[in-house]
Tab-separated table of C-alpha atoms and ligand atoms in Angstrom:
chain	number	residue	atom	x	y	z
A	1	MET	CA	0.000	0.000	0.000
A	2	SER	CA	1.197	3.474	-0.777
A	3	ALA	CA	2.767	5.578	1.938
A	4	LEU	CA	0.819	8.557	3.238
A	5	LYS	CA	2.098	12.023	4.079
A	6	LEU	CA	1.283	12.717	7.705
A	7	CYS	CA	1.592	15.849	9.796
A	8	VAL	CA	1.266	15.237	13.547
A	9	LEU	CA	0.722	18.307	15.749
A	10	SER	CA	1.037	18.154	19.512
A	11	SER	CA	1.856	20.517	22.368
A	12	GLU	CA	4.119	17.797	23.843
A	13	PHE	CA	6.349	15.097	22.430
A	14	LEU	CA	8.628	12.863	24.472
A	15	PRO	CA	11.615	13.402	24.861
A	16	TYR	CA	11.318	17.150	24.282
A	17	ALA	CA	8.470	18.141	26.575
A	18	LYS	CA	6.191	16.031	28.728
A	19	THR	CA	3.604	16.696	31.389
A	20	GLY	CA	1.559	13.540	30.878
A	21	GLY	CA	0.533	10.698	28.608
A	22	LEU	CA	0.013	12.977	25.589
A	23	ALA	CA	3.792	13.270	25.165
A	24	ASP	CA	4.295	9.482	25.189
A	25	VAL	CA	1.467	8.933	22.755
A	26	ALA	CA	2.393	11.729	20.337
A	27	SER	CA	5.933	10.437	19.916
A	28	ALA	CA	4.795	6.837	19.720
A	29	LEU	CA	2.494	7.886	16.870
A	30	LEU	CA	5.430	9.441	15.009
A	31	ARG	CA	7.717	6.463	15.422
A	32	ASN	CA	5.164	3.774	14.717
A	33	LEU	CA	3.608	5.530	11.729
A	34	ARG	CA	7.099	5.875	10.286
A	35	LEU	CA	7.676	2.146	10.865
A	36	LEU	CA	4.643	1.522	8.636
A	37	GLY	CA	6.505	3.423	5.891
A	38	HIS	CA	4.600	6.713	6.013
A	39	GLU	CA	6.273	10.085	5.535
A	40	VAL	CA	5.825	11.670	8.945
A	41	HIS	CA	6.423	15.246	10.091
A	42	GLY	CA	5.980	16.217	13.755
A	43	PHE	CA	5.304	19.799	14.899
A	44	MET	CA	5.466	21.313	18.380
A	45	PRO	CA	6.089	24.754	19.910
A	46	LEU	CA	9.703	25.630	20.707
A	47	TYR	CA	9.432	26.162	24.467
A	48	SER	CA	12.459	27.896	25.963
A	49	VAL	CA	13.529	24.809	27.935
A	50	VAL	CA	13.525	22.795	24.715
A	51	ARG	CA	15.638	25.408	22.975
A	52	ALA	CA	18.133	25.361	25.852
A	53	ALA	CA	18.346	21.552	25.919
A	54	ARG	CA	18.586	20.953	22.173
A	55	PRO	CA	21.653	22.500	20.529
A	56	GLU	CA	21.106	20.233	17.515
A	57	LEU	CA	18.127	22.266	16.251
A	58	GLN	CA	18.727	23.924	12.873
A	59	PRO	CA	16.851	26.854	11.334
A	60	VAL	CA	14.701	25.919	8.337
A	61	LEU	CA	15.630	28.071	5.346
A	62	GLY	CA	12.708	29.969	3.927
A	63	VAL	CA	10.684	29.756	7.156
A	64	GLN	CA	12.299	32.471	9.242
A	65	GLN	CA	10.761	35.543	10.818
A	66	ILE	CA	7.402	34.954	9.168
A	67	PRO	CA	4.887	37.620	10.208
A	68	LEU	CA	1.585	36.340	11.561
A	69	ALA	CA	-1.036	38.585	13.124
A	70	LEU	CA	-3.415	37.420	15.829
A	71	GLY	CA	-5.983	40.143	16.322
A	72	ASP	CA	-4.124	43.398	16.576
A	73	THR	CA	-0.834	41.840	17.618
A	74	GLU	CA	1.794	41.045	15.043
A	75	TYR	CA	4.005	38.075	15.879
A	76	ARG	CA	6.919	36.599	13.974
A	77	PHE	CA	7.712	32.934	13.982
A	78	SER	CA	10.584	30.857	12.651
A	79	LEU	CA	10.877	27.142	12.094
A	80	GLN	CA	13.637	24.982	13.525
A	81	THR	CA	14.185	21.326	12.821
A	82	ALA	CA	15.999	18.172	13.899
A	83	SER	CA	15.538	14.469	13.301
A	84	PHE	CA	13.372	12.836	15.893
A	85	PRO	CA	15.880	10.916	18.078
A	86	GLY	CA	16.932	7.605	16.577
A	87	THR	CA	14.822	8.063	13.429
A	88	ASP	CA	14.771	9.912	10.103
A	89	ILE	CA	11.500	11.633	11.030
A	90	ALA	CA	11.575	15.413	10.529
A	91	MET	CA	10.600	17.131	13.752
A	92	TYR	CA	9.721	20.825	13.438
A	93	PHE	CA	9.643	23.411	16.216
A	94	VAL	CA	7.696	26.651	15.939
A	95	ASP	CA	9.905	29.330	17.411
A	96	CYS	CA	8.161	32.438	18.722
A	97	PRO	CA	9.944	33.687	21.853
A	98	ALA	CA	7.215	36.232	22.575
A	99	LEU	CA	4.843	33.322	23.234
A	100	TYR	CA	6.982	30.319	24.241
A	101	ASP	CA	9.724	31.786	26.421
A	102	ARG	CA	7.816	31.023	29.612
A	103	ALA	CA	8.666	29.081	32.750
A	104	ASP	CA	6.130	26.324	31.951
A	105	PHE	CA	4.766	24.602	28.876
A	106	TYR	CA	1.283	25.695	29.885
A	107	THR	CA	0.349	28.916	31.632
A	108	THR	CA	-2.687	30.676	32.997
A	109	GLU	CA	-1.623	33.919	31.368
A	110	PRO	CA	-4.155	35.917	29.332
A	111	ASP	CA	-2.490	35.057	26.013
A	112	GLU	CA	-2.546	31.278	26.580
A	113	HIS	CA	-5.023	30.779	23.701
A	114	ARG	CA	-2.757	32.787	21.405
A	115	ARG	CA	0.185	30.521	22.168
A	116	PHE	CA	-1.642	27.618	20.561
A	117	LEU	CA	-3.557	29.526	17.893
A	118	LEU	CA	-0.248	30.821	16.634
A	119	PHE	CA	1.212	27.333	16.770
A	120	THR	CA	-1.675	25.929	14.727
A	121	ARG	CA	-1.538	28.695	12.119
A	122	ALA	CA	2.261	28.445	11.966
A	123	VAL	CA	2.055	24.740	11.134
A	124	LEU	CA	-0.208	25.469	8.163
A	125	GLU	CA	1.960	28.385	7.034
A	126	SER	CA	5.095	26.249	7.394
A	127	CYS	CA	3.637	23.400	5.334
A	128	LYS	CA	2.859	25.960	2.612
A	129	ARG	CA	6.417	27.243	2.602
A	130	LEU	CA	7.876	23.739	2.731
A	131	GLY	CA	5.586	22.646	-0.113
A	132	PHE	CA	4.425	19.816	2.156
A	133	ALA	CA	0.927	18.577	1.323
A	134	PRO	CA	-0.156	16.234	4.122
A	135	ASP	CA	-2.780	13.608	3.400
A	136	ILE	CA	-3.618	13.842	7.079
A	137	PHE	CA	-3.191	16.580	9.655
A	138	HIS	CA	-3.380	14.689	12.947
A	139	CYS	CA	-4.311	17.142	15.721
A	140	ASN	CA	-4.139	16.332	19.417
A	141	ASP	CA	-6.289	17.920	22.129
A	142	TRP	CA	-7.595	21.484	22.300
A	143	HIS	CA	-4.261	23.115	21.542
A	144	THR	CA	-4.437	22.249	17.859
A	145	ALA	CA	-8.188	21.767	17.543
A	146	PHE	CA	-8.731	24.868	15.404
A	147	LEU	CA	-6.825	23.327	12.504
A	148	PRO	CA	-9.801	21.408	11.054
A	149	LEU	CA	-11.825	24.637	10.844
A	150	TYR	CA	-8.875	26.555	9.370
A	151	LEU	CA	-8.530	23.893	6.668
A	152	LYS	CA	-12.193	24.348	5.763
A	153	THR	CA	-12.106	28.167	5.834
A	154	LEU	CA	-8.887	30.204	5.761
A	155	TYR	CA	-7.030	27.559	3.769
A	156	SER	CA	-9.905	26.141	1.726
A	157	SER	CA	-8.586	27.574	-1.525
A	158	GLU	CA	-5.012	26.493	-0.868
A	159	ALA	CA	-4.267	24.012	-3.671
A	160	LEU	CA	-1.585	22.306	-1.595
A	161	PHE	CA	-4.182	21.208	0.971
A	162	ALA	CA	-6.907	20.293	-1.520
A	163	LYS	CA	-6.635	16.610	-0.598
A	164	SER	CA	-5.747	17.044	3.065
A	165	HIS	CA	-7.946	15.584	5.807
A	166	SER	CA	-7.947	16.278	9.512
A	167	VAL	CA	-8.091	13.883	12.453
A	168	LEU	CA	-8.564	15.106	16.001
A	169	THR	CA	-7.585	12.847	18.887
A	170	VAL	CA	-9.105	13.728	22.240
A	171	HIS	CA	-6.698	12.596	24.935
A	172	ASN	CA	-8.741	14.096	27.745
A	173	ILE	CA	-12.077	15.814	27.211
A	174	GLY	CA	-11.715	17.560	30.565
A	175	TYR	CA	-9.343	20.068	28.957
A	176	GLN	CA	-11.179	22.130	26.335
A	177	GLY	CA	-9.113	25.334	26.169
A	178	VAL	CA	-12.172	27.547	26.656
A	179	MET	CA	-11.425	31.219	25.968
A	180	GLN	CA	-13.322	34.471	26.277
A	181	VAL	CA	-15.357	35.588	23.294
A	182	ALA	CA	-13.352	38.827	23.288
A	183	ALA	CA	-10.559	36.770	21.735
A	184	VAL	CA	-12.594	36.113	18.584
A	185	ALA	CA	-10.465	38.500	16.508
A	186	ASP	CA	-7.393	36.397	17.378
A	187	LEU	CA	-8.831	33.534	15.332
A	188	GLY	CA	-8.152	35.500	12.158
A	189	LEU	CA	-11.434	34.336	10.640
A	190	ALA	CA	-13.693	36.992	9.183
A	191	GLY	CA	-17.246	36.320	10.337
A	192	ALA	CA	-15.947	33.589	12.650
A	193	GLU	CA	-19.199	33.602	14.599
A	194	VAL	CA	-20.995	31.525	11.973
A	195	TRP	CA	-18.618	28.655	12.615
A	196	LEU	CA	-18.669	28.818	16.378
A	197	ASP	CA	-21.187	27.298	18.756
A	198	ALA	CA	-24.086	29.722	19.255
A	199	ASP	CA	-24.731	28.688	22.869
A	200	ASP	CA	-21.082	29.193	23.740
A	201	LEU	CA	-21.084	32.623	22.111
A	202	ALA	CA	-24.205	33.550	24.048
A	203	ALA	CA	-22.388	32.462	27.207
A	204	GLY	CA	-19.425	34.652	26.250
A	205	VAL	CA	-16.950	31.888	25.408
A	206	ILE	CA	-15.276	30.064	22.520
A	207	ASN	CA	-14.512	26.379	22.902
A	208	PRO	CA	-11.551	25.164	20.794
A	209	LEU	CA	-12.078	21.469	21.496
A	210	LYS	CA	-15.751	21.660	20.566
A	211	THR	CA	-14.816	23.446	17.333
A	212	GLY	CA	-12.343	20.667	16.537
A	213	ILE	CA	-14.898	17.956	17.235
A	214	LYS	CA	-17.355	19.659	14.878
A	215	PHE	CA	-15.018	20.197	11.960
A	216	ALA	CA	-12.458	17.380	12.042
A	217	ASP	CA	-12.929	14.763	9.335
A	218	ALA	CA	-12.561	12.098	12.031
A	219	VAL	CA	-12.501	12.233	15.812
A	220	THR	CA	-10.784	9.608	17.894
A	221	THR	CA	-10.174	9.116	21.558
A	222	VAL	CA	-7.793	6.878	23.402
A	223	SER	CA	-9.884	3.890	24.449
A	224	PRO	CA	-13.130	2.257	23.332
A	225	THR	CA	-14.738	2.558	26.764
A	226	TYR	CA	-13.886	6.266	27.040
A	227	ALA	CA	-15.358	6.784	23.565
A	228	ARG	CA	-18.671	5.422	24.854
A	229	GLU	CA	-18.443	7.268	28.169
A	230	ILE	CA	-17.934	10.708	26.612
A	231	CYS	CA	-20.801	10.290	24.153
A	232	ASP	CA	-23.310	8.970	26.637
A	233	GLY	CA	-22.869	10.516	30.037
A	234	PRO	CA	-21.435	13.173	32.320
A	235	LEU	CA	-17.860	12.221	31.447
A	236	GLY	CA	-18.513	13.995	28.132
A	237	MET	CA	-18.133	17.210	30.174
A	238	GLY	CA	-20.716	19.072	28.121
A	239	MET	CA	-19.500	17.698	24.792
A	240	GLN	CA	-21.958	14.777	24.525
A	241	ALA	CA	-24.347	16.477	22.109
A	242	THR	CA	-21.516	17.710	19.868
A	243	LEU	CA	-20.055	14.211	19.723
A	244	ARG	CA	-23.390	12.590	19.012
A	245	ALA	CA	-24.198	15.155	16.323
A	246	ARG	CA	-21.374	13.826	14.168
A	247	THR	CA	-22.633	11.468	11.519
A	248	ASP	CA	-19.705	9.147	12.167
A	249	LYS	CA	-18.902	7.818	15.596
A	250	VAL	CA	-15.968	8.888	17.707
A	251	VAL	CA	-13.483	6.044	17.341
A	252	GLY	CA	-11.831	4.654	20.469
A	253	ILE	CA	-8.292	3.417	19.848
A	254	LEU	CA	-6.479	2.195	22.925
A	255	ASN	CA	-3.032	3.721	23.357
A	256	GLY	CA	-0.091	1.387	23.079
A	257	VAL	CA	3.041	1.059	25.159
A	258	ASP	CA	6.540	1.629	23.879
A	259	TYR	CA	8.236	-1.431	25.322
A	260	ARG	CA	11.665	-0.114	24.385
A	261	ASP	CA	11.216	2.366	27.229
A	262	TRP	CA	8.926	0.363	29.464
A	263	ASP	CA	10.037	-3.247	29.770
A	264	PRO	CA	11.869	-4.509	32.873
A	265	ARG	CA	14.069	-6.732	30.690
A	266	CYS	CA	15.763	-3.717	29.105
A	267	ASP	CA	14.515	-0.563	30.899
A	268	PRO	CA	17.417	1.916	30.553
A	269	HIS	CA	16.534	3.519	33.918
A	270	LEU	CA	17.071	0.291	35.905
A	271	THR	CA	20.295	-1.256	37.146
A	272	ALA	CA	18.636	-4.626	37.849
A	273	HIS	CA	16.644	-6.097	34.976
A	274	PHE	CA	14.106	-8.890	35.209
A	275	GLY	CA	11.414	-10.701	33.269
A	276	PRO	CA	8.768	-13.350	33.767
A	277	GLN	CA	11.361	-16.152	33.645
A	278	ASP	CA	13.497	-14.655	36.384
A	279	LEU	CA	11.957	-12.262	38.863
A	280	ARG	CA	14.981	-11.848	41.139
A	281	GLY	CA	15.717	-8.399	39.711
A	282	LYS	CA	12.296	-7.187	40.883
A	283	GLN	CA	13.373	-7.838	44.449
A	284	THR	CA	16.563	-5.800	43.900
A	285	ASN	CA	14.512	-2.917	42.507
A	286	LYS	CA	12.237	-3.112	45.507
A	287	GLU	CA	15.228	-2.870	47.840
A	288	GLN	CA	16.552	0.124	45.885
A	289	LEU	CA	13.155	1.803	45.962
A	290	ILE	CA	12.700	1.253	49.704
A	291	ALA	CA	16.164	2.732	50.291
A	292	ALA	CA	15.623	5.661	47.916
A	293	LEU	CA	12.427	6.697	49.686
A	294	HIS	CA	13.789	5.998	53.188
A	295	LEU	CA	11.055	3.522	53.946
A	296	ASP	CA	11.406	1.140	56.830
A	297	LEU	CA	9.633	-1.832	55.254
A	298	ALA	CA	10.573	-5.507	55.143
A	299	VAL	CA	11.052	-6.564	51.513
A	300	SER	CA	8.544	-9.339	52.082
A	301	ARG	CA	5.736	-6.839	52.817
A	302	PRO	CA	3.587	-5.519	49.954
A	303	LEU	CA	4.446	-2.097	48.553
A	304	VAL	CA	1.614	-0.083	46.989
A	305	ALA	CA	2.513	2.833	44.701
A	306	MET	CA	1.116	5.669	42.628
A	307	VAL	CA	2.773	7.814	39.951
A	308	THR	CA	0.337	10.490	38.977
A	309	ARG	CA	-0.552	14.033	38.203
A	310	LEU	CA	-2.118	15.363	41.389
A	311	ALA	CA	-5.415	16.267	39.761
A	312	GLU	CA	-9.044	15.703	40.705
A	313	GLN	CA	-9.450	13.287	37.793
A	314	LYS	CA	-7.051	10.839	39.430
A	315	GLY	CA	-9.405	9.936	42.297
A	316	ILE	CA	-7.153	11.052	45.152
A	317	ASP	CA	-10.181	12.374	47.050
A	318	LEU	CA	-11.236	8.766	47.565
A	319	LEU	CA	-8.031	8.123	49.485
A	320	PHE	CA	-8.467	10.844	52.130
A	321	ASP	CA	-10.239	8.433	54.486
A	322	ALA	CA	-9.503	5.082	52.898
A	323	LEU	CA	-5.705	5.194	52.987
A	324	PRO	CA	-5.135	6.162	56.623
A	325	ALA	CA	-7.710	3.552	57.632
A	326	MET	CA	-6.040	0.853	55.549
A	327	LEU	CA	-2.575	1.772	56.819
A	328	GLN	CA	-3.921	1.432	60.387
A	329	GLU	CA	-5.430	-1.959	59.690
A	330	ARG	CA	-2.962	-3.681	57.409
A	331	ASP	CA	0.792	-4.079	57.178
A	332	PHE	CA	1.955	-2.634	53.857
A	333	GLY	CA	4.039	0.202	52.479
A	334	PHE	CA	2.681	3.057	50.360
A	335	LEU	CA	4.416	5.618	48.198
A	336	VAL	CA	3.453	8.348	45.759
A	337	LEU	CA	5.335	10.290	43.125
A	338	GLY	CA	3.283	13.168	41.816
A	339	SER	CA	3.033	16.813	41.036
A	340	GLY	CA	0.100	19.161	40.722
A	341	ASP	CA	-2.623	20.357	43.061
A	342	ALA	CA	-1.242	21.550	46.417
A	343	ARG	CA	-4.098	20.129	48.463
A	344	TYR	CA	-3.315	16.587	47.295
A	345	ALA	CA	0.385	17.144	47.930
A	346	ALA	CA	-0.485	18.303	51.449
A	347	PHE	CA	-2.563	15.165	52.030
A	348	PHE	CA	0.236	12.829	50.934
A	349	ASP	CA	2.787	14.839	52.905
A	350	ALA	CA	0.712	14.514	56.061
A	351	LEU	CA	0.228	10.802	55.410
A	352	ALA	CA	3.991	10.326	55.055
A	353	HIS	CA	4.537	12.059	58.388
A	354	ARG	CA	1.824	10.188	60.189
A	355	PHE	CA	2.982	6.799	58.908
A	356	ALA	CA	6.697	7.613	58.769
A	357	GLY	CA	8.672	4.634	57.482
A	358	ARG	CA	5.611	3.034	55.864
A	359	ALA	CA	4.396	5.855	53.652
A	360	ALA	CA	6.410	8.234	51.486
A	361	PHE	CA	5.631	11.118	49.159
A	362	ARG	CA	7.880	12.585	46.489
A	363	GLY	CA	6.609	15.794	44.951
A	364	GLY	CA	7.717	16.780	41.465
A	365	TYR	CA	8.335	15.124	38.168
A	366	ASP	CA	11.000	12.395	38.019
A	367	GLU	CA	11.159	10.092	35.004
A	368	SER	CA	13.809	7.752	36.457
A	369	LEU	CA	12.025	7.373	39.759
A	370	ALA	CA	8.796	6.606	37.884
A	371	HIS	CA	10.547	3.640	36.253
A	372	LEU	CA	12.040	2.425	39.547
A	373	ILE	CA	8.585	2.639	41.136
A	374	GLU	CA	7.056	0.498	38.379
A	375	ALA	CA	9.871	-2.018	38.799
A	376	GLY	CA	10.128	-2.086	42.585
A	377	SER	CA	6.493	-1.937	43.721
A	378	ASP	CA	4.078	-4.847	44.083
A	379	ILE	CA	0.806	-3.018	43.534
A	380	PHE	CA	-0.036	0.072	41.470
A	381	LEU	CA	-3.079	2.109	42.485
A	382	MET	CA	-5.191	4.114	39.971
A	383	PRO	CA	-8.555	4.995	41.538
A	384	SER	CA	-9.353	7.488	38.754
A	385	ARG	CA	-12.675	9.273	38.584
A	386	TYR	CA	-12.195	9.021	34.842
A	387	GLU	CA	-9.251	7.848	32.756
A	388	PRO	CA	-9.299	8.298	28.969
A	389	CYS	CA	-6.675	5.598	28.550
A	390	GLY	CA	-4.047	5.648	31.279
A	391	LEU	CA	-0.575	4.373	30.614
A	392	ASN	CA	0.714	3.428	34.025
A	393	GLN	CA	-1.617	0.471	34.437
A	394	MET	CA	-0.230	-0.962	31.178
A	395	TYR	CA	3.346	-0.260	32.252
A	396	SER	CA	2.586	-1.897	35.606
A	397	LEU	CA	1.341	-5.071	33.958
A	398	ARG	CA	4.638	-5.512	32.123
A	399	TYR	CA	6.591	-5.011	35.387
A	400	GLY	CA	4.512	-7.564	37.292
A	401	THR	CA	3.196	-4.733	39.460
A	402	VAL	CA	-0.448	-5.602	39.950
A	403	PRO	CA	-2.760	-2.716	38.978
A	404	VAL	CA	-5.700	-1.779	41.188
A	405	VAL	CA	-7.957	0.314	38.980
A	406	ARG	CA	-11.440	1.739	38.803
A	407	ASN	CA	-13.673	0.359	36.087
A	408	THR	CA	-13.548	3.350	33.755
A	409	GLY	CA	-12.104	4.342	30.369
A	410	GLY	CA	-8.879	2.711	29.324
A	411	LEU	CA	-8.454	1.148	32.760
A	412	ALA	CA	-11.530	-0.969	32.023
A	413	ASP	CA	-10.124	-1.870	28.592
A	414	SER	CA	-6.709	-2.998	29.804
A	415	VAL	CA	-7.096	-4.691	33.211
A	416	ARG	CA	-9.219	-7.762	33.917
A	417	HIS	CA	-10.243	-8.582	37.475
A	418	PHE	CA	-8.348	-11.591	38.812
A	419	ASP	CA	-10.275	-14.694	39.843
A	420	PRO	CA	-8.229	-16.835	42.260
A	421	GLN	CA	-10.417	-19.885	41.463
A	422	SER	CA	-9.763	-19.934	37.734
A	423	GLY	CA	-6.388	-18.198	37.950
A	424	LEU	CA	-7.479	-15.824	35.187
A	425	GLY	CA	-7.182	-12.034	35.275
A	426	THR	CA	-4.484	-9.400	35.533
A	427	GLY	CA	-5.374	-7.026	38.362
A	428	CYS	CA	-8.039	-5.749	40.723
A	429	VAL	CA	-10.940	-3.763	39.253
A	430	PHE	CA	-13.507	-1.892	41.344
A	431	ASN	CA	-16.672	-0.171	40.160
A	432	ASP	CA	-17.934	2.518	42.470
A	433	TYR	CA	-16.335	5.897	42.835
A	434	ASP	CA	-16.324	5.889	46.631
A	435	ALA	CA	-14.042	5.189	49.578
A	436	PRO	CA	-15.550	1.792	50.547
A	437	ALA	CA	-14.871	0.516	47.019
A	438	VAL	CA	-11.206	1.537	47.226
A	439	ARG	CA	-10.901	-0.094	50.632
A	440	TRP	CA	-12.471	-3.251	49.263
A	441	ALA	CA	-10.059	-3.275	46.328
A	442	LEU	CA	-6.965	-2.661	48.438
A	443	GLY	CA	-8.068	-5.277	50.966
A	444	THR	CA	-8.689	-7.783	48.180
A	445	VAL	CA	-5.325	-7.289	46.522
A	446	LEU	CA	-3.492	-7.423	49.856
A	447	ASP	CA	-5.243	-10.740	50.570
A	448	TRP	CA	-4.120	-12.105	47.207
A	449	TYR	CA	-0.574	-11.011	47.990
A	450	GLU	CA	-0.501	-13.169	51.123
A	451	ASP	CA	-1.076	-16.314	49.015
A	452	ALA	CA	2.260	-16.741	47.214
A	453	LYS	CA	0.872	-19.144	44.619
A	454	ASN	CA	-1.953	-16.793	43.695
A	455	TRP	CA	0.410	-13.896	43.503
A	456	GLN	CA	2.864	-15.680	41.210
A	457	GLN	CA	-0.009	-16.567	38.898
A	458	LEU	CA	-1.308	-13.014	38.890
A	459	MET	CA	2.132	-11.540	38.187
A	460	HIS	CA	2.675	-13.929	35.323
A	461	ASN	CA	-0.729	-13.184	33.825
A	462	ALA	CA	0.047	-9.480	34.040
A	463	MET	CA	3.490	-9.733	32.493
A	464	ALA	CA	2.164	-11.768	29.563
A	465	GLN	CA	-0.095	-8.920	28.370
A	466	ASP	CA	0.844	-7.213	25.122
A	467	PHE	CA	-0.238	-3.608	24.596
A	468	SER	CA	2.468	-2.801	22.081
A	469	TRP	CA	2.002	-0.034	19.542
A	470	ALA	CA	2.634	-2.554	16.782
A	471	ARG	CA	-0.939	-3.708	17.386
A	472	GLN	CA	-2.607	-0.354	17.964
A	473	ILE	CA	-1.034	1.600	15.125
A	474	ALA	CA	-2.860	-0.485	12.530
A	475	GLU	CA	-6.106	1.115	13.691
A	476	TYR	CA	-4.827	4.620	12.957
A	477	ASP	CA	-3.506	3.428	9.613
A	478	ALA	CA	-6.929	2.043	8.706
A	479	LEU	CA	-8.628	5.253	9.800
A	480	TYR	CA	-6.346	7.423	7.654
A	481	ARG	CA	-6.792	5.170	4.644
A	482	GLY	CA	-10.541	5.313	5.035
A	483	LEU	CA	-10.380	9.125	4.932
A	484	VAL	CA	-8.127	9.464	1.894
A	485	ALA	CA	-9.861	6.723	-0.109
B	1	LIG	P1	-2.202	11.551	32.249
B	1	LIG	O1	-1.802	11.807	30.840
B	1	LIG	O2	-3.636	11.811	32.558
B	1	LIG	O3	-1.321	12.240	33.237
B	1	LIG	P2	-1.383	8.813	31.756
B	1	LIG	O4	-1.451	7.607	32.620
B	1	LIG	O5	-1.944	8.697	30.380
B	1	LIG	O6	-2.033	9.999	32.570
B	1	LIG	O7	0.143	9.236	31.576
B	1	LIG	C1	0.910	9.665	32.631
B	1	LIG	C2	2.350	9.595	32.216
B	1	LIG	O8	3.085	10.576	32.939
B	1	LIG	C3	3.003	8.278	32.547
B	1	LIG	O9	4.040	8.021	31.630
B	1	LIG	C4	3.562	8.531	33.959
B	1	LIG	O10	4.627	7.684	34.274
B	1	LIG	C5	3.997	9.950	33.830
B	1	LIG	N1	4.008	10.707	35.078
B	1	LIG	C6	2.952	11.289	35.696
B	1	LIG	N2	3.363	11.955	36.793
B	1	LIG	C7	4.701	11.787	36.867
B	1	LIG	C8	5.709	12.240	37.783
B	1	LIG	N3	5.403	12.998	38.837
B	1	LIG	N4	6.996	11.884	37.544
B	1	LIG	C9	7.294	11.119	36.477
B	1	LIG	N5	6.396	10.658	35.584
B	1	LIG	C10	5.112	10.991	35.774
């Protein structure tokens, strides 16, 4: 089959910039689409930390100091490029210091919407100047969700894009990029109001994600269960009607795992490797982890862990009562690595003080520690209120770290509840979003742990799961081919 020309836009790509799963998934898309033989270009903003860390970036001739007005402000952007690490994929960075020289990738500053509107417009302008005619523009999340509308309006007479189609992947419908209607001039679309949602305009806002869902040629999300949840119920966060109004269905494609980064047999962050045939290295990782976090826990006792953004979505509220109670009742260790909301950090901090030696909290973002936690823990807890896909439960499975998850989104699609009678299943799955359900789940998994035979079976079931991108990427390939046919 013929190769397609693909343009993937994302606000994050690993290894350049990452705050969550989007970065893993965006770069996995690049690499795995290239492996299928497609011509793939990736685009992201050139944040100042990326510029500082990447001396290899080269200016792209012919795409320097290009003027681009948003409303009454004139910006200039330039394009820089480098090969995506270890590949021949062209990665492009939109350089606009006025918008991207900030302390964080995302801000709450008044021009936040402009940072991503400019990025989106700059990608289209860059493709024009590069003479690159993508078959597919693959947009990710609200940041690039105006591209489908731009293709159908501002760029509709652009011959280069005459055969281009747009795909929008919703990684988390909770983030919609809503902006004030006063910003309408920044869109650069004369008479933009006719394209925008009338109810939103009446309420004084513009919703980028909703606009993307309306105008993209295809909309996907990151698991089949989440696709159903956002169309049918409150997890759609106000977007249900827009999703259901599409004549085609939102397609749920489960994210894959890049096992070159996340496999205990070869994980570059670990000093002790292990696999299902020889689990001794897991013990060594557990010892290292206990030492690193200054826990006072016998290696034989179960260690429960979380690596998470500290956000309401992640279900931490359920732990406020459940965790202290469980730590009183049962003999296990608990640790968290996370960054985000201060009130969750304060809760975990207090827990670590109260149960000193048995509970630990590390604030901040630490890629290496995240890998050691996957390798050295016994149980991985994800009590999410909602979870579009979730990656850590899939990583955990490969590391023989038994996931305890709520029955939602991608968690439901990747973990099957273990049945000690039949020996089938890969983790512990609970239904209700409440504290008793979490306590039940933790109690259940701790009981399983005490039966060594059960536990061995469960670990082996988990480690045998295959969520590789090699399987998942075929679904994107089929979707693209359906659009261009
Ligand atoms: P989300 O994108 O909602 O944050 P995912 O489970 O899809 O959740 O992806 C989270 C990714 O971010 C995983 O790769 C996880 O290991 C990583 N991660 C989250 N918080 C941290 C942290 N504090 N330190 C290191 N890695 C983290």
